[in-house]
mmCIF file of C-alpha atoms in Angstrom:
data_model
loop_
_atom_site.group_PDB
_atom_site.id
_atom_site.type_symbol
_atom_site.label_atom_id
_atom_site.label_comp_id
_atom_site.label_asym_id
_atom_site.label_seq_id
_atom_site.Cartn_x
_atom_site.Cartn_y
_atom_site.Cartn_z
ATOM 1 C CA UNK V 473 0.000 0.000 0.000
ATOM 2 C CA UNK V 474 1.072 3.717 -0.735
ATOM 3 C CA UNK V 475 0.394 4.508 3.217
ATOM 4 C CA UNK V 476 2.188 2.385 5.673
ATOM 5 C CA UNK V 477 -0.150 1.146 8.674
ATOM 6 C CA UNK V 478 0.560 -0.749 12.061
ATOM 7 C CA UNK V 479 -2.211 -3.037 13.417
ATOM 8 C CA UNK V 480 -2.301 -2.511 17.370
ATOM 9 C CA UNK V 481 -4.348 -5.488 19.324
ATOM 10 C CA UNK V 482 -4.653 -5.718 22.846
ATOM 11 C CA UNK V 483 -4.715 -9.760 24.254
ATOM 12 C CA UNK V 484 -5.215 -11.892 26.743
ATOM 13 C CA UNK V 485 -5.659 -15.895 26.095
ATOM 14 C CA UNK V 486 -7.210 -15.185 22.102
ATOM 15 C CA UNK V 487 -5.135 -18.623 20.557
ATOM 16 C CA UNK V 488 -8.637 -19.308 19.565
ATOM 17 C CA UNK V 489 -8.754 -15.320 17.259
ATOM 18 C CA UNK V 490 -5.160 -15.252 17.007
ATOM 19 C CA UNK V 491 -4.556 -16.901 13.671
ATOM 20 C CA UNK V 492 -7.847 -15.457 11.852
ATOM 21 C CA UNK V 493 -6.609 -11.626 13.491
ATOM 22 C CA UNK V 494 -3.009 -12.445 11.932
ATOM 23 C CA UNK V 495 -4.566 -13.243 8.362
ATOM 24 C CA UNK V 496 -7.445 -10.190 8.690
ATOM 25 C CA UNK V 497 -4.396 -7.732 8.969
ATOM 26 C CA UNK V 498 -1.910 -9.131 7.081
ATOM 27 C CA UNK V 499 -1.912 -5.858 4.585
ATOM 28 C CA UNK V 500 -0.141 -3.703 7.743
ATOM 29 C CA UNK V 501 3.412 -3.448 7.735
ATOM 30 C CA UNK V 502 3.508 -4.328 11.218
ATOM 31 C CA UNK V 503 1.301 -5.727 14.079
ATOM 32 C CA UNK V 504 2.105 -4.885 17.852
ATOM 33 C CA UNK V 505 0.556 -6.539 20.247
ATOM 34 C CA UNK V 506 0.414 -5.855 23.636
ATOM 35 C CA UNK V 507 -0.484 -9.006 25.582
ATOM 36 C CA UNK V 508 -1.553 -9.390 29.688
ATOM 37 C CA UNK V 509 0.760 -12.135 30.197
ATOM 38 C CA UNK V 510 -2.108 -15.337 28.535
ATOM 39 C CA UNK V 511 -1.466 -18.713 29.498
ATOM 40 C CA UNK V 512 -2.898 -19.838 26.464
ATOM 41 C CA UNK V 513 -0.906 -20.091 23.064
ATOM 42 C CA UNK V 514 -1.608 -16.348 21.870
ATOM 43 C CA UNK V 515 1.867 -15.928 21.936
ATOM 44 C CA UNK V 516 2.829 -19.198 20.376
ATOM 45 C CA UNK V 517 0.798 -18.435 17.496
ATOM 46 C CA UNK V 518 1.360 -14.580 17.164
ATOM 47 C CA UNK V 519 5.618 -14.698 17.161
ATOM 48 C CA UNK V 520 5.511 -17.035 14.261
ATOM 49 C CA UNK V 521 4.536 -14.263 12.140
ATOM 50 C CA UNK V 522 7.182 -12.097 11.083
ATOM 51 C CA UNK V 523 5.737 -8.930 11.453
ATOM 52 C CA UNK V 524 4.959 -8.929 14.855
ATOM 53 C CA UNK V 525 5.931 -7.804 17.788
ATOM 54 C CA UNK V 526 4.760 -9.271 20.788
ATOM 55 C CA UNK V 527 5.374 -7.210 23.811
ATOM 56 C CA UNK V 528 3.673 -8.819 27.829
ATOM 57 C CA UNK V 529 2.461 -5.809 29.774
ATOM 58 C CA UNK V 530 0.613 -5.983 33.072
ATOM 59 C CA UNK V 531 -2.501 -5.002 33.050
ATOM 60 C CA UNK V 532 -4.142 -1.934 34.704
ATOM 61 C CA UNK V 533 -6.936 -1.136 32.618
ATOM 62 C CA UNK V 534 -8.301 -1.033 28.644
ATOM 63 C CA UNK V 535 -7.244 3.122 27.585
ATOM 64 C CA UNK V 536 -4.268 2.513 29.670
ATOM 65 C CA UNK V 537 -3.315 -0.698 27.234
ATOM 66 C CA UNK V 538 -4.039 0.957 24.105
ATOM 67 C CA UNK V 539 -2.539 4.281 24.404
ATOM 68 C CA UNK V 540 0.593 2.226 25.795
ATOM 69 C CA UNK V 541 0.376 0.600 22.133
ATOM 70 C CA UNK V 542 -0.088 3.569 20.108
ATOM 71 C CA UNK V 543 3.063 4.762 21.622
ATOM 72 C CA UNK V 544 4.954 1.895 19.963
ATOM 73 C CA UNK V 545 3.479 2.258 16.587
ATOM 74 C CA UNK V 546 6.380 3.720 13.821
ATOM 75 C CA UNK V 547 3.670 5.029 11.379
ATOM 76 C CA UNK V 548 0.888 7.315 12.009
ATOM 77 C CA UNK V 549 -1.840 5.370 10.781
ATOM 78 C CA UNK V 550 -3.190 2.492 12.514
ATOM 79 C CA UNK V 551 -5.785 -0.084 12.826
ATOM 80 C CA UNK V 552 -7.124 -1.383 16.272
ATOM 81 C CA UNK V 553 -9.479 -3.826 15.807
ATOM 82 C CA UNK V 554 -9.957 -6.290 18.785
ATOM 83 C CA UNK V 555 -9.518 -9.994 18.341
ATOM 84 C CA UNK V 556 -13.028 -11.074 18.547
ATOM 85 C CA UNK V 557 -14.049 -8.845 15.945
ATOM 86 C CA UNK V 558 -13.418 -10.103 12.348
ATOM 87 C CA UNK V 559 -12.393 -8.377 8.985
ATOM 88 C CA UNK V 560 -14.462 -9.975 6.027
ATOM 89 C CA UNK V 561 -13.486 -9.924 2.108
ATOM 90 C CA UNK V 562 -14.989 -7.228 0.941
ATOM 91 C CA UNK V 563 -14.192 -4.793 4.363
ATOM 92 C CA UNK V 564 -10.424 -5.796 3.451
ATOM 93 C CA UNK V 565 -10.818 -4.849 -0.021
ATOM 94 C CA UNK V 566 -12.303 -1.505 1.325
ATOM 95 C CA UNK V 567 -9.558 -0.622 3.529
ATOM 96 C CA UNK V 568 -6.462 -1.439 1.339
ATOM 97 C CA UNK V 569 -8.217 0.670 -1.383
ATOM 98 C CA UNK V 570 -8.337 3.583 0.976
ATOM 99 C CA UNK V 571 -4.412 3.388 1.933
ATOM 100 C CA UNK V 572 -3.509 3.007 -1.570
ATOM 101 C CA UNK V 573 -5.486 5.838 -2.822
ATOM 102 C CA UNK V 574 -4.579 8.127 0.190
ATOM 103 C CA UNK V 575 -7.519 8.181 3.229
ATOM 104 C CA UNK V 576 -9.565 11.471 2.757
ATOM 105 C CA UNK V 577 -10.198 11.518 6.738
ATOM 106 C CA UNK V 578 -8.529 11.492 9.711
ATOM 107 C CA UNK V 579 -10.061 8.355 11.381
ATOM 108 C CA UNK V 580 -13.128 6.033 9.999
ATOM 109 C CA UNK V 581 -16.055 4.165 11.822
ATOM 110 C CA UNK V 582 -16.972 0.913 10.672
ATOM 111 C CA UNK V 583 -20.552 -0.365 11.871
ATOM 112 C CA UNK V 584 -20.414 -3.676 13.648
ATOM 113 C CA UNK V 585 -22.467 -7.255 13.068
ATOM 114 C CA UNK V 586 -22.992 -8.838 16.638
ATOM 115 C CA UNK V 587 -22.702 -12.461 16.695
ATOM 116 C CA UNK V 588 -23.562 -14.263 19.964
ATOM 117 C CA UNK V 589 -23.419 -17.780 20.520
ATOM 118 C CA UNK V 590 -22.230 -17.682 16.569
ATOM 119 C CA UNK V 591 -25.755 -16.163 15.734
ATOM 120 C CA UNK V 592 -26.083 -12.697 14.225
ATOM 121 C CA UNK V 593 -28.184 -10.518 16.602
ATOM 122 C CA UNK V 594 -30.002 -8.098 15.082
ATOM 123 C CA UNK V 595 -31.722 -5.911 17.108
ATOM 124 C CA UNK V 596 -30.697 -5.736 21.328
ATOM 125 C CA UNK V 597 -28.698 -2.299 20.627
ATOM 126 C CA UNK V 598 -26.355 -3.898 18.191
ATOM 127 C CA UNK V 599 -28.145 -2.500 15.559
ATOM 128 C CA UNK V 600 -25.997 0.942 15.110
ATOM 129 C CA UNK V 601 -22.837 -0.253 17.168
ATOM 130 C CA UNK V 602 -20.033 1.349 15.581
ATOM 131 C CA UNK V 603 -16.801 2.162 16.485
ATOM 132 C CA UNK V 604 -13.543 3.665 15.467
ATOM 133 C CA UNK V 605 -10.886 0.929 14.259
ATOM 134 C CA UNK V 606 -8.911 3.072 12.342
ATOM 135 C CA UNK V 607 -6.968 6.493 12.547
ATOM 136 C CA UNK V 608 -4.070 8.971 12.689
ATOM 137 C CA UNK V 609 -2.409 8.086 15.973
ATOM 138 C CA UNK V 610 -1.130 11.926 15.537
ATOM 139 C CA UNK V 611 -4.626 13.176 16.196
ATOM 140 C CA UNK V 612 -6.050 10.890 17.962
ATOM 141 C CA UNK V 613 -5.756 9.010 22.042
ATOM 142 C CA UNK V 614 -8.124 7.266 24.364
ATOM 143 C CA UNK V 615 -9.507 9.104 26.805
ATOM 144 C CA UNK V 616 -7.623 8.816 30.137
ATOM 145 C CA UNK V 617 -10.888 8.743 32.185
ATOM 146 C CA UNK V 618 -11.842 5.526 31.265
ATOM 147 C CA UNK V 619 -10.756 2.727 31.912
ATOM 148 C CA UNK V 620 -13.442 0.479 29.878
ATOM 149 C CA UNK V 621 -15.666 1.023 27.138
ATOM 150 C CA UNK V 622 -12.612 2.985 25.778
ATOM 151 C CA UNK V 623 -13.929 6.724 23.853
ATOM 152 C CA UNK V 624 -10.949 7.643 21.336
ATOM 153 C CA UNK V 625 -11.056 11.230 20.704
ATOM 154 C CA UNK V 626 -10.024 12.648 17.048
ATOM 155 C CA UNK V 627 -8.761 15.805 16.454
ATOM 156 C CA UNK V 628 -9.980 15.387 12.716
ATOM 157 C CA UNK V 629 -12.541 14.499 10.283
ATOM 158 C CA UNK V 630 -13.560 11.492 10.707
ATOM 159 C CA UNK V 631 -15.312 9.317 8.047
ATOM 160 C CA UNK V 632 -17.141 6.266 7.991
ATOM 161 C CA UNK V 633 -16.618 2.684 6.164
ATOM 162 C CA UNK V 634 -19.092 1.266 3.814
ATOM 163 C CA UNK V 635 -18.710 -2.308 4.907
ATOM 164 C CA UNK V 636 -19.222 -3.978 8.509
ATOM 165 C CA UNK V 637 -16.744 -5.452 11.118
ATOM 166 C CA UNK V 638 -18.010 -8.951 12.244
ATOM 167 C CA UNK V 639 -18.064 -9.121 15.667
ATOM 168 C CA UNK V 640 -18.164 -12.595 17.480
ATOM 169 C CA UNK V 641 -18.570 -12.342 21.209
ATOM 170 C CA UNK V 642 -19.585 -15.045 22.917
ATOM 171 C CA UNK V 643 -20.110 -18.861 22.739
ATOM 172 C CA UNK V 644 -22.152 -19.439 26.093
ATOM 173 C CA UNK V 645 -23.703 -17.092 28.426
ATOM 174 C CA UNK V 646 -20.623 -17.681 31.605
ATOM 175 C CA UNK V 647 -18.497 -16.233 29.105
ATOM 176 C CA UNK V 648 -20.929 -13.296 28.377
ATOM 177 C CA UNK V 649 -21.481 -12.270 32.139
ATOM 178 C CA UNK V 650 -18.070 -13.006 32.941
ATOM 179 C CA UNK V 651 -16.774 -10.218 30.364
ATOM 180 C CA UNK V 652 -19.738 -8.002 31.237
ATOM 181 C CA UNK V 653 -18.279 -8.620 35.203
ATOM 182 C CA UNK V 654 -14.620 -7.623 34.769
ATOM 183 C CA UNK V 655 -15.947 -4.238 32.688
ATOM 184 C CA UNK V 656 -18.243 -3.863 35.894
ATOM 185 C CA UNK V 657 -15.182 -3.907 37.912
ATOM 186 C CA UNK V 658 -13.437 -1.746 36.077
ATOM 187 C CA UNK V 659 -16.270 0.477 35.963
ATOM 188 C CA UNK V 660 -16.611 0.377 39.799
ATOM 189 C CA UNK V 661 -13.498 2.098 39.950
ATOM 190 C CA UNK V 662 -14.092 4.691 37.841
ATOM 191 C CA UNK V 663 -17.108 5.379 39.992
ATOM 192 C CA UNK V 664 -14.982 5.337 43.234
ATOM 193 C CA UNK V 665 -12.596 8.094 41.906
ATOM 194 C CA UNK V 666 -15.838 10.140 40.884
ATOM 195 C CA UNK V 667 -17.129 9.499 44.879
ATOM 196 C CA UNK V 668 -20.346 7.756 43.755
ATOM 197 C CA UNK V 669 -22.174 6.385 46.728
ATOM 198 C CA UNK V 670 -24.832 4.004 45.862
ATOM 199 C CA UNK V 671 -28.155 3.673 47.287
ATOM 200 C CA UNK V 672 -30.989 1.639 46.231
ATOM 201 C CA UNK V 673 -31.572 3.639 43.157
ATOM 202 C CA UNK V 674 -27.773 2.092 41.603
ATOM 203 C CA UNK V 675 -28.814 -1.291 43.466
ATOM 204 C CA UNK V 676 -33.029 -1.540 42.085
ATOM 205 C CA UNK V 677 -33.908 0.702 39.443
ATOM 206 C CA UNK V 678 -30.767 1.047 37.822
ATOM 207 C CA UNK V 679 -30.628 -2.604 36.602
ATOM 208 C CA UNK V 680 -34.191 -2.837 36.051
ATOM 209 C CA UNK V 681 -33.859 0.105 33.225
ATOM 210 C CA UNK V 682 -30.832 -1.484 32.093
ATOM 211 C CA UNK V 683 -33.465 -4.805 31.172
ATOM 212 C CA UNK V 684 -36.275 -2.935 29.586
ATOM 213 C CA UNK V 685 -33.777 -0.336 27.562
ATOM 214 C CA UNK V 686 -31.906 -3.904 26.074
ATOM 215 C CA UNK V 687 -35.223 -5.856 25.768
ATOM 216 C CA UNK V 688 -37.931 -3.161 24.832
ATOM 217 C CA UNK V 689 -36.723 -0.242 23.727
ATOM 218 C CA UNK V 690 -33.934 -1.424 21.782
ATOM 219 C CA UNK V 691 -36.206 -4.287 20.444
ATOM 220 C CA UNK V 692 -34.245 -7.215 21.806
ATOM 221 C CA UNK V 693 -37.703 -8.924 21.949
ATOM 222 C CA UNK V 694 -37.529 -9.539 18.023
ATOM 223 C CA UNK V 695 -34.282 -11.599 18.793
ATOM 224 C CA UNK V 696 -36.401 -13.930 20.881
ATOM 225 C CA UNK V 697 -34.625 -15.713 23.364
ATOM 226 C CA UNK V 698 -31.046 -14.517 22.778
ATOM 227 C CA UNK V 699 -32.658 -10.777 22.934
ATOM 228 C CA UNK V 700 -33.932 -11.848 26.665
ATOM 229 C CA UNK V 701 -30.493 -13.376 27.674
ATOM 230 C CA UNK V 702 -28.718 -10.486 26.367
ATOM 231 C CA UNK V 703 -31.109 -7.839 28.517
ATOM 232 C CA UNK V 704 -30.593 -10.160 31.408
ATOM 233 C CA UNK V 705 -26.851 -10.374 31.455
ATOM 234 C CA UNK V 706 -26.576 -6.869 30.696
ATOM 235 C CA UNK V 707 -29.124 -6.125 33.795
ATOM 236 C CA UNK V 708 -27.091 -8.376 36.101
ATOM 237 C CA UNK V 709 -23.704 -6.439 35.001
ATOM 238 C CA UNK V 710 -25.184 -3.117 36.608
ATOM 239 C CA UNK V 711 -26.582 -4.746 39.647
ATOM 240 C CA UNK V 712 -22.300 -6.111 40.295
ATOM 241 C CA UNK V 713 -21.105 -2.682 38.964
ATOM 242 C CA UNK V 714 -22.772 -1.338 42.122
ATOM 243 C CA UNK V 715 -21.973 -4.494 44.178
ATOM 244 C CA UNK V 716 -18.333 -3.821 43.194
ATOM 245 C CA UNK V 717 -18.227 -0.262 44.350
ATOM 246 C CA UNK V 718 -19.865 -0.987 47.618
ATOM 247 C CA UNK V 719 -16.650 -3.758 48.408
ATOM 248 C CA UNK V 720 -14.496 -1.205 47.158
ATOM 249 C CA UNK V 721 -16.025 1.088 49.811
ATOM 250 C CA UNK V 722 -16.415 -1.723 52.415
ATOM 251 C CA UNK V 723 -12.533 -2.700 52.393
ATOM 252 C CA UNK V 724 -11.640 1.262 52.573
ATOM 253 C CA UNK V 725 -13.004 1.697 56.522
ATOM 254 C CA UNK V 726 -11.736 -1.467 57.123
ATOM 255 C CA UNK V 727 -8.478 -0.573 56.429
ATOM 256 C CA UNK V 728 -9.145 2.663 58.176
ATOM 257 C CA UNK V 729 -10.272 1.133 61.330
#
């Protein structure tokens, strides 16, 4: 391509995405990835392609992992695509033709296809999840408030791609809630710095809304029974957010007293 790019990916035990990632992004001139020590084979798999550089980082939190990458990146332009989410054909096509004929923007969305338990989900709120995978690390950082459900800001124009990222979450519903659980840790945290208290507003309602937005108003009924489980988990993800914040709280006096 006429515009060098690094791919940036953030791991922990993906030998199951690495080799599909490694293929998706083969087009980059070079792939960093920033791994939280797996004890899987992600790194058996990743150092056998010659491109990459595989660097073990502890980690703290999501922005803090990324931005860490982007500092290691030797061209401005880079991809970060997660390893659960997958490039198809014609969305590689799309992208190489951009780099060789110069990018027109600073940074481009791509809309996202939600697969869960290797079905496409329609509706649930997937339906306009989008996200930015690609941009000019020059104008462009994670925000340093937040530690999960990372919000890159662009100082640019940013533009969006015609074809969708597949997305393939989960294969079971442990692995769903388990995610869902270490993002409501994180997100506990970020609460604690804030000095949220909850009450039984965060604890009741909070959750409740949290069902009826996933399951009614953003029509996961019309994705039957995977629409219900998804409300649910999501539900039961805000009720440990705040269950989270109240330990964090809890072991605080206790180390006080």
């Amino acid at each position: 391509m006429s515009t060098k790019i690094s791919a940036l990916l953030i791991t922990y035990n993906e030998e199951k995405n690495m080799r599909r990632y490694l293929n998706d992004v083969d087009f980059a001139d070079e792939i960093i990835i920033i791994d939280s020590y797996s004890i899987d084979k992600t790194e058996e798999i990743a150092i056998q392609n010659p491109k990459v550089t595989f660097i073990k980082r502890k980690f703290d939190n999501f922005t803090n992992q990324r931005n860490y990458g982007l500092s290691l990146a030797k061209n401005d332009w880079v991809t970060f695509f997660d390893a659960d989410e997958g490039i198809s054909t014609q969305l590689k096509k799309e992208i190489i033709s951009i780099f060789n004929n110069q990018p027109k923007f600073d940074a481009y969305f791509v809309y996202r296809k939600f697969f869960f338990k290797k079905k496409h989900i329609k509706y649930s709120g997937m339906q306009n999840d989008k996200a930015i995978r690609i941009f000019k690390k020059s104008k462009s950082q994670y925000r340093l408030d937040r530690m999960v459900h990372e919000i890159i800001e662009c100082n640019g124009e940013v533009g969006f791609l015609t074809n969708k990222l597949d997305h393939y979450t989960f294969d079971n519903e442990q692995e769903y809630l388990d995610k869902l659980n270490s993002y409501s840790s994180l997100r506990a945290q970020e609460l604690r710095l804030k000095g949220l208290k909850p009450s039984f507003y965060h604890y009741k309602i909070k959750p409740a809304y949290r069902f009826l937005n996933y399951f009614v108003m953003r029509l996961g009924f019309l994705d039957g029974k995977d629409g219900y489980t998804i409300a649910k988990l999501h539900a039961i993800s805000v009720a440990n957010r705040y269950k989270y914040l109240d330990e964090i709280y809890r072991k605080e006096n206790q180390n006080l007293g």
